[in-house]
Amino acid sequence: MTMIRFHHSVAAACISAAIACPSFALAQQQSFSDVPPDHPAFAAAEYLKSQNIIAGYSDGTFRPDQKVNRAEALKIIIGGLVTQEQLDQIQGTNFSDIPQDAWYLPYVEIAKANGIVDGPPKKTSFLGERPIMKVEFIKMLLLAQKVDPVSAYSEIRLPLSSDVSNVDEWFYPYLRFALASSMTMVGQDGLLHPANELTRGETALLLHRYLMYERGRRTQALLSEAENEIIIILSMLENNNIAQAEYASARALLAARGAHTSKPNEPIVIGALKISEAFRALVRAYRSERCLVAC
């Protein structure tokens, strides 16, 4: 099959338009009856709708709490990167579980041709009806955007939470980059929940955050996240919970590094990075002291 390349310039132009109007979402009327201005996904849903990346239902709803399957997720990810002409060129598929008249067939074939999903002979099934997991969505999104998470921040191989503690897991680089780009962060439980099944609202948030990070619009969010993680470090050290302090110090470092990647010459960003590195060293010192006492 002939390689079909994405129109990243189209996506970049759309994002640039949003940068020129920072209050875009706030200036718009509410498009979906179930996503009011105080909804966490409001800005994301409004922006992505304006770029024809997502659409609502005929009853005027977006249904942000509805689960998303793999086929729907793939359309959300690459819908703004391909043209209708490219989709119309696709004639068939070798996936055993995709009917030849399936609406999502062209999206899957284009994704396969661009290395976003594996196809035959490596994998013969796409499992389009299965709910999309968080790590799957992040991986497909980053691959569609030509990001190489394996190389990005590769010098940082630190456990990130108690549910993402093995740096050799296949999904580790993707969550590492997701933290460094403020696509995701831990919840109140301190976990990243890589296997969570995503809703429409959550997929909109992840995609919107990445697009804004790509254009340097998530620096403040990253600085705030680094600050939050430092607060967690202090709390965990006070309670002698070194393991959780180590996780938080790794996340703080990634957030600061992500901000520095976007704004390397900003004094406040440089300062935040130095502080995050200092807290990482502090946690290591606590760990060393604890080992000495135990020995």
Coordinates of N, CA and C in Angstrom, one line a residue, residues 135-280:
V135 N -3.3 4.2 28.2 CA -1.9 4.0 27.6 C -2.0 3.8 26.1
E136 N -3.1 3.1 25.6 CA -3.2 2.9 24.2 C -3.5 4.2 23.5
F137 N -4.4 5.0 24.0 CA -4.7 6.3 23.4 C -3.5 7.2 23.3
I138 N -2.7 7.2 24.4 CA -1.6 8.1 24.5 C -0.5 7.6 23.4
K139 N -0.3 6.3 23.4 CA 0.6 5.8 22.4 C 0.2 6.1 21.0
M140 N -1.0 5.9 20.6 CA -1.5 6.1 19.2 C -1.4 7.6 18.9
L141 N -1.8 8.4 19.9 CA -1.7 9.9 19.7 C -0.3 10.4 19.4
L142 N 0.7 9.9 20.2 CA 2.0 10.4 20.1 C 2.7 9.9 18.8
L143 N 2.3 8.6 18.4 CA 2.9 8.1 17.2 C 2.3 8.8 16.0
A144 N 1.0 9.2 16.1 CA 0.3 10.0 15.0 C 1.0 11.3 14.8
Q145 N 1.4 11.9 16.0 CA 2.1 13.2 15.9 C 3.6 13.2 15.7
K146 N 4.1 12.0 15.4 CA 5.5 11.8 15.0 C 6.4 12.1 16.2
V147 N 5.9 11.8 17.4 CA 6.7 12.0 18.6 C 7.4 10.6 18.9
D148 N 8.7 10.7 19.4 CA 9.4 9.5 19.7 C 9.6 9.5 21.2
P149 N 8.7 9.0 22.0 CA 8.8 9.0 23.5 C 9.9 8.1 24.0
V150 N 10.4 7.1 23.2 CA 11.5 6.3 23.7 C 12.8 7.1 23.8
S151 N 13.0 8.0 22.9 CA 14.2 8.9 22.9 C 14.0 10.1 23.8
A152 N 12.8 10.7 23.8 CA 12.5 11.9 24.6 C 12.7 11.6 26.1
Y153 N 13.5 12.3 26.8 CA 13.7 12.2 28.2 C 14.2 10.8 28.6
S154 N 14.9 10.1 27.6 CA 15.4 8.8 27.8 C 16.4 8.6 29.0
E155 N 17.0 9.7 29.4 CA 17.9 9.7 30.5 C 17.2 9.6 31.9
I156 N 15.9 9.8 31.9 CA 15.1 9.7 33.1 C 14.4 8.3 33.0
R157 N 14.8 7.4 33.9 CA 14.2 6.1 34.0 C 13.9 5.8 35.4
L158 N 12.9 6.5 35.9 CA 12.5 6.4 37.3 C 11.1 6.0 37.5
P159 N 10.8 5.2 38.5 CA 9.4 4.8 38.8 C 8.6 6.1 39.0
L160 N 7.4 6.1 38.4 CA 6.5 7.3 38.4 C 5.4 7.2 39.4
S161 N 5.0 6.1 39.8 CA 3.9 5.9 40.7 C 3.9 4.4 41.0
S162 N 3.1 4.0 42.0 CA 3.1 2.6 42.4 C 2.5 1.7 41.3
D163 N 1.7 2.3 40.4 CA 1.2 1.5 39.3 C 1.9 1.7 38.0
V164 N 3.0 2.5 38.0 CA 3.9 2.7 36.9 C 5.3 2.7 37.4
S165 N 5.7 1.6 38.0 CA 7.0 1.5 38.7 C 8.1 0.7 37.9
N166 N 7.6 0.0 36.9 CA 8.6 -0.8 36.1 C 9.0 0.0 34.9
V167 N 10.2 0.5 34.8 CA 10.6 1.3 33.7 C 10.8 0.5 32.4
D168 N 10.7 -0.8 32.5 CA 10.9 -1.6 31.3 C 9.5 -2.0 30.7
E169 N 8.4 -1.6 31.3 CA 7.1 -1.9 30.7 C 7.0 -1.2 29.3
W170 N 6.3 -1.7 28.4 CA 6.3 -1.2 27.0 C 5.7 0.2 27.1
F171 N 4.8 0.5 28.0 CA 4.1 1.8 28.0 C 4.8 2.9 28.8
Y172 N 5.9 2.5 29.5 CA 6.5 3.5 30.4 C 7.0 4.7 29.6
P173 N 7.6 4.7 28.4 CA 8.1 5.9 27.8 C 6.9 6.8 27.4
Y174 N 5.7 6.2 27.1 CA 4.6 7.0 26.7 C 4.0 7.8 27.9
L175 N 4.0 7.2 29.0 CA 3.5 7.9 30.2 C 4.5 8.9 30.7
R176 N 5.8 8.6 30.5 CA 6.8 9.5 30.9 C 6.7 10.8 30.1
F177 N 6.5 10.6 28.7 CA 6.3 11.8 27.9 C 5.0 12.5 28.2
A178 N 3.9 11.7 28.5 CA 2.6 12.3 28.9 C 2.8 13.2 30.1
L179 N 3.6 12.8 31.1 CA 3.8 13.7 32.3 C 4.6 14.9 31.9
A180 N 5.6 14.7 31.1 CA 6.5 15.9 30.7 C 5.8 16.9 29.8
S181 N 4.6 16.5 29.2 CA 3.9 17.4 28.3 C 2.6 17.8 29.0
S182 N 2.4 17.4 30.2 CA 1.2 17.8 31.0 C -0.1 17.2 30.4
M183 N 0.0 16.1 29.6 CA -1.2 15.4 29.1 C -1.9 14.7 30.2
T184 N -1.2 14.2 31.2 CA -1.8 13.5 32.3 C -1.0 13.8 33.6
M185 N -1.6 13.5 34.7 CA -1.0 13.7 36.0 C -1.7 12.7 37.0
V186 N -1.1 12.5 38.1 CA -1.7 11.6 39.1 C -3.0 12.2 39.7
G187 N -3.8 11.3 40.1 CA -5.0 11.7 40.8 C -4.8 11.8 42.3
Q188 N -5.9 12.0 43.0 CA -5.8 12.1 44.5 C -5.2 10.9 45.1
D189 N -5.3 9.7 44.4 CA -4.8 8.5 45.0 C -3.3 8.3 44.6
G190 N -2.7 9.2 43.9 CA -1.3 9.1 43.6 C -1.0 8.1 42.5
L191 N -2.0 7.7 41.8 CA -1.8 6.7 40.7 C -2.0 7.3 39.3
L192 N -1.5 6.7 38.3 CA -1.6 7.1 36.9 C -2.6 6.3 36.1
H193 N -3.0 5.2 36.6 CA -4.1 4.4 36.0 C -3.9 4.1 34.5
P194 N -2.8 3.5 34.1 CA -2.5 3.3 32.7 C -3.6 2.5 32.0
A195 N -4.2 1.6 32.7 CA -5.2 0.7 32.0 C -6.6 1.2 32.1
N196 N -6.8 2.4 32.6 CA -8.2 2.9 32.7 C -8.8 3.0 31.3
E197 N -10.1 2.6 31.2 CA -10.9 2.8 30.0 C -11.3 4.2 29.9
L198 N -11.1 4.9 28.8 CA -11.3 6.3 28.6 C -12.7 6.7 28.2
T199 N -13.2 7.8 28.6 CA -14.4 8.4 28.2 C -14.2 9.4 27.0
R200 N -15.3 9.9 26.4 CA -15.1 10.9 25.4 C -14.5 12.2 25.9
G201 N -14.9 12.5 27.1 CA -14.4 13.7 27.7 C -12.9 13.6 28.0
E202 N -12.5 12.4 28.5 CA -11.0 12.2 28.8 C -10.2 12.2 27.5
T203 N -10.7 11.6 26.4 CA -9.9 11.6 25.2 C -9.8 13.0 24.7
A204 N -10.8 13.8 24.8 CA -10.8 15.2 24.3 C -9.7 16.0 25.1
L205 N -9.7 15.8 26.4 CA -8.7 16.4 27.3 C -7.3 16.1 26.9
L206 N -7.0 14.8 26.7 CA -5.7 14.3 26.4 C -5.2 14.9 25.1
L207 N -6.1 14.9 24.1 CA -5.7 15.4 22.8 C -5.5 16.9 22.8
H208 N -6.4 17.6 23.5 CA -6.3 19.1 23.6 C -5.0 19.5 24.3
R209 N -4.7 18.8 25.4 CA -3.5 19.2 26.2 C -2.3 19.0 25.3
Y210 N -2.2 17.9 24.6 CA -1.0 17.7 23.8 C -0.9 18.8 22.7
L211 N -2.0 19.1 22.0 CA -1.9 20.1 21.0 C -1.5 21.5 21.6
M212 N -1.9 21.8 22.8 CA -1.5 23.0 23.4 C 0.0 23.0 23.8
Y213 N 0.4 21.8 24.3 CA 1.8 21.7 24.7 C 2.7 21.8 23.5
E214 N 2.3 21.3 22.4 CA 3.1 21.3 21.1 C 3.4 22.8 20.7
R215 N 2.5 23.7 21.1 CA 2.7 25.1 20.7 C 3.1 25.9 21.9
G216 N 3.6 25.3 22.9 CA 4.1 26.1 24.1 C 3.0 26.7 25.0
R217 N 1.8 26.1 25.0 CA 0.7 26.7 25.7 C 0.5 25.9 27.1
R218 N 1.4 25.0 27.5 CA 1.1 24.3 28.7 C 2.3 24.5 29.7
T219 N 3.1 25.5 29.5 CA 4.2 25.7 30.4 C 3.7 26.0 31.8
Q220 N 2.7 26.9 32.0 CA 2.2 27.2 33.3 C 1.6 26.0 34.0
A221 N 0.9 25.2 33.2 CA 0.4 24.0 33.8 C 1.5 23.0 34.3
L222 N 2.6 23.0 33.5 CA 3.7 22.1 34.0 C 4.4 22.7 35.2
L223 N 4.5 24.0 35.3 CA 5.1 24.6 36.5 C 4.2 24.4 37.7
S224 N 2.9 24.5 37.5 CA 2.0 24.2 38.6 C 2.1 22.8 39.0
E225 N 2.2 21.9 38.1 CA 2.3 20.5 38.4 C 3.6 20.1 39.2
A226 N 4.7 20.8 38.7 CA 5.9 20.6 39.5 C 5.8 21.1 40.9
E227 N 5.1 22.2 41.1 CA 4.9 22.7 42.4 C 4.0 21.8 43.3
N228 N 3.0 21.2 42.7 CA 2.1 20.3 43.4 C 2.9 19.0 43.8
E229 N 3.7 18.6 42.9 CA 4.5 17.4 43.3 C 5.5 17.7 44.4
I230 N 6.1 18.8 44.4 CA 7.0 19.2 45.5 C 6.3 19.2 46.8
I231 N 5.0 19.7 46.8 CA 4.2 19.7 48.0 C 4.0 18.3 48.5
I232 N 3.7 17.4 47.5 CA 3.6 16.0 47.9 C 4.9 15.4 48.4
I233 N 6.0 15.7 47.9 CA 7.3 15.3 48.4 C 7.4 15.6 49.8
L234 N 7.2 16.9 50.2 CA 7.4 17.3 51.5 C 6.4 16.6 52.5
S235 N 5.2 16.4 52.0 CA 4.2 15.7 52.9 C 4.6 14.2 53.1
M236 N 5.1 13.6 52.0 CA 5.5 12.2 52.1 C 6.8 12.0 53.0
L237 N 7.7 12.9 52.9 CA 8.9 12.9 53.7 C 8.6 13.1 55.2
E238 N 7.6 14.0 55.4 CA 7.2 14.2 56.8 C 6.6 13.0 57.4
N239 N 5.9 12.2 56.6 CA 5.3 11.0 57.0 C 6.2 9.7 56.8
N240 N 7.4 10.0 56.5 CA 8.4 8.9 56.3 C 8.0 7.9 55.2
N241 N 7.3 8.4 54.2 CA 6.9 7.6 53.1 C 7.9 7.9 51.9
I242 N 9.0 7.3 52.0 CA 10.1 7.6 51.0 C 9.7 7.1 49.6
A243 N 9.0 6.0 49.5 CA 8.6 5.5 48.2 C 7.8 6.5 47.4
Q244 N 6.7 7.0 48.1 CA 5.8 8.0 47.4 C 6.6 9.3 47.2
A245 N 7.5 9.7 48.0 CA 8.3 10.9 47.8 C 9.2 10.7 46.6
E246 N 9.7 9.5 46.4 CA 10.5 9.2 45.2 C 9.7 9.3 43.9
Y247 N 8.5 8.8 44.0 CA 7.6 8.9 42.8 C 7.3 10.3 42.5
A248 N 7.0 11.1 43.5 CA 6.6 12.5 43.3 C 7.8 13.3 42.8
S249 N 9.0 13.0 43.3 CA 10.2 13.7 42.8 C 10.5 13.4 41.3
A250 N 10.2 12.2 40.9 CA 10.4 11.9 39.5 C 9.4 12.6 38.6
R251 N 8.1 12.7 39.1 CA 7.1 13.5 38.3 C 7.4 14.9 38.3
A252 N 7.9 15.5 39.4 CA 8.2 16.9 39.5 C 9.4 17.2 38.5
L253 N 10.3 16.3 38.4 CA 11.5 16.5 37.5 C 11.0 16.5 36.1
L254 N 10.1 15.6 35.8 CA 9.6 15.5 34.4 C 8.8 16.7 34.0
A255 N 7.9 17.2 34.9 CA 7.1 18.4 34.7 C 8.1 19.6 34.4
A256 N 9.1 19.7 35.2 CA 10.0 20.8 35.1 C 10.8 20.7 33.8
R257 N 11.2 19.5 33.5 CA 11.9 19.2 32.2 C 11.1 19.5 31.0
G258 N 9.8 19.2 31.1 CA 8.9 19.5 30.0 C 8.7 20.9 29.8
A259 N 8.6 21.7 30.9 CA 8.5 23.1 30.8 C 9.7 23.7 30.2
H260 N 10.9 23.2 30.6 CA 12.2 23.7 30.1 C 12.3 23.4 28.6
T261 N 11.8 22.3 28.1 CA 11.8 22.0 26.7 C 11.1 23.0 25.9
S262 N 10.0 23.4 26.4 CA 9.1 24.4 25.7 C 9.7 25.8 25.9
K263 N 10.2 26.2 27.0 CA 10.6 27.6 27.3 C 12.0 27.5 27.9
P264 N 13.1 27.2 27.2 CA 14.4 26.9 27.8 C 15.1 28.2 28.3
N265 N 14.6 29.4 27.9 CA 15.3 30.6 28.3 C 14.5 31.4 29.3
E266 N 13.4 30.9 29.8 CA 12.6 31.6 30.7 C 13.2 31.4 32.1
P267 N 13.5 32.5 32.8 CA 14.2 32.4 34.2 C 13.3 31.6 35.1
I268 N 12.0 31.8 35.1 CA 11.2 31.1 36.1 C 11.2 29.6 35.8
V269 N 11.3 29.2 34.5 CA 11.4 27.8 34.2 C 12.7 27.2 34.6
I270 N 13.8 27.9 34.3 CA 15.1 27.5 34.7 C 15.2 27.3 36.2
G271 N 14.6 28.2 37.0 CA 14.5 28.1 38.4 C 13.7 26.9 38.9
A272 N 12.6 26.7 38.2 CA 11.8 25.5 38.6 C 12.5 24.2 38.3
L273 N 13.3 24.1 37.3 CA 14.0 22.9 37.0 C 15.1 22.7 38.0
K274 N 15.8 23.7 38.4 CA 16.8 23.6 39.5 C 16.2 23.2 40.8
I275 N 15.1 23.7 41.1 CA 14.4 23.3 42.4 C 14.0 21.9 42.3
S276 N 13.4 21.5 41.2 CA 13.0 20.1 41.1 C 14.2 19.1 41.2
E277 N 15.3 19.5 40.6 CA 16.5 18.7 40.7 C 17.0 18.6 42.1
A278 N 16.9 19.7 42.8 CA 17.3 19.7 44.2 C 16.4 18.8 45.1
F279 N 15.1 18.8 44.8 CA 14.2 18.0 45.6 C 14.4 16.5 45.3
R280 N 14.8 16.2 44.0 CA 15.1 14.9 43.7 C 16.3 14.4 44.4

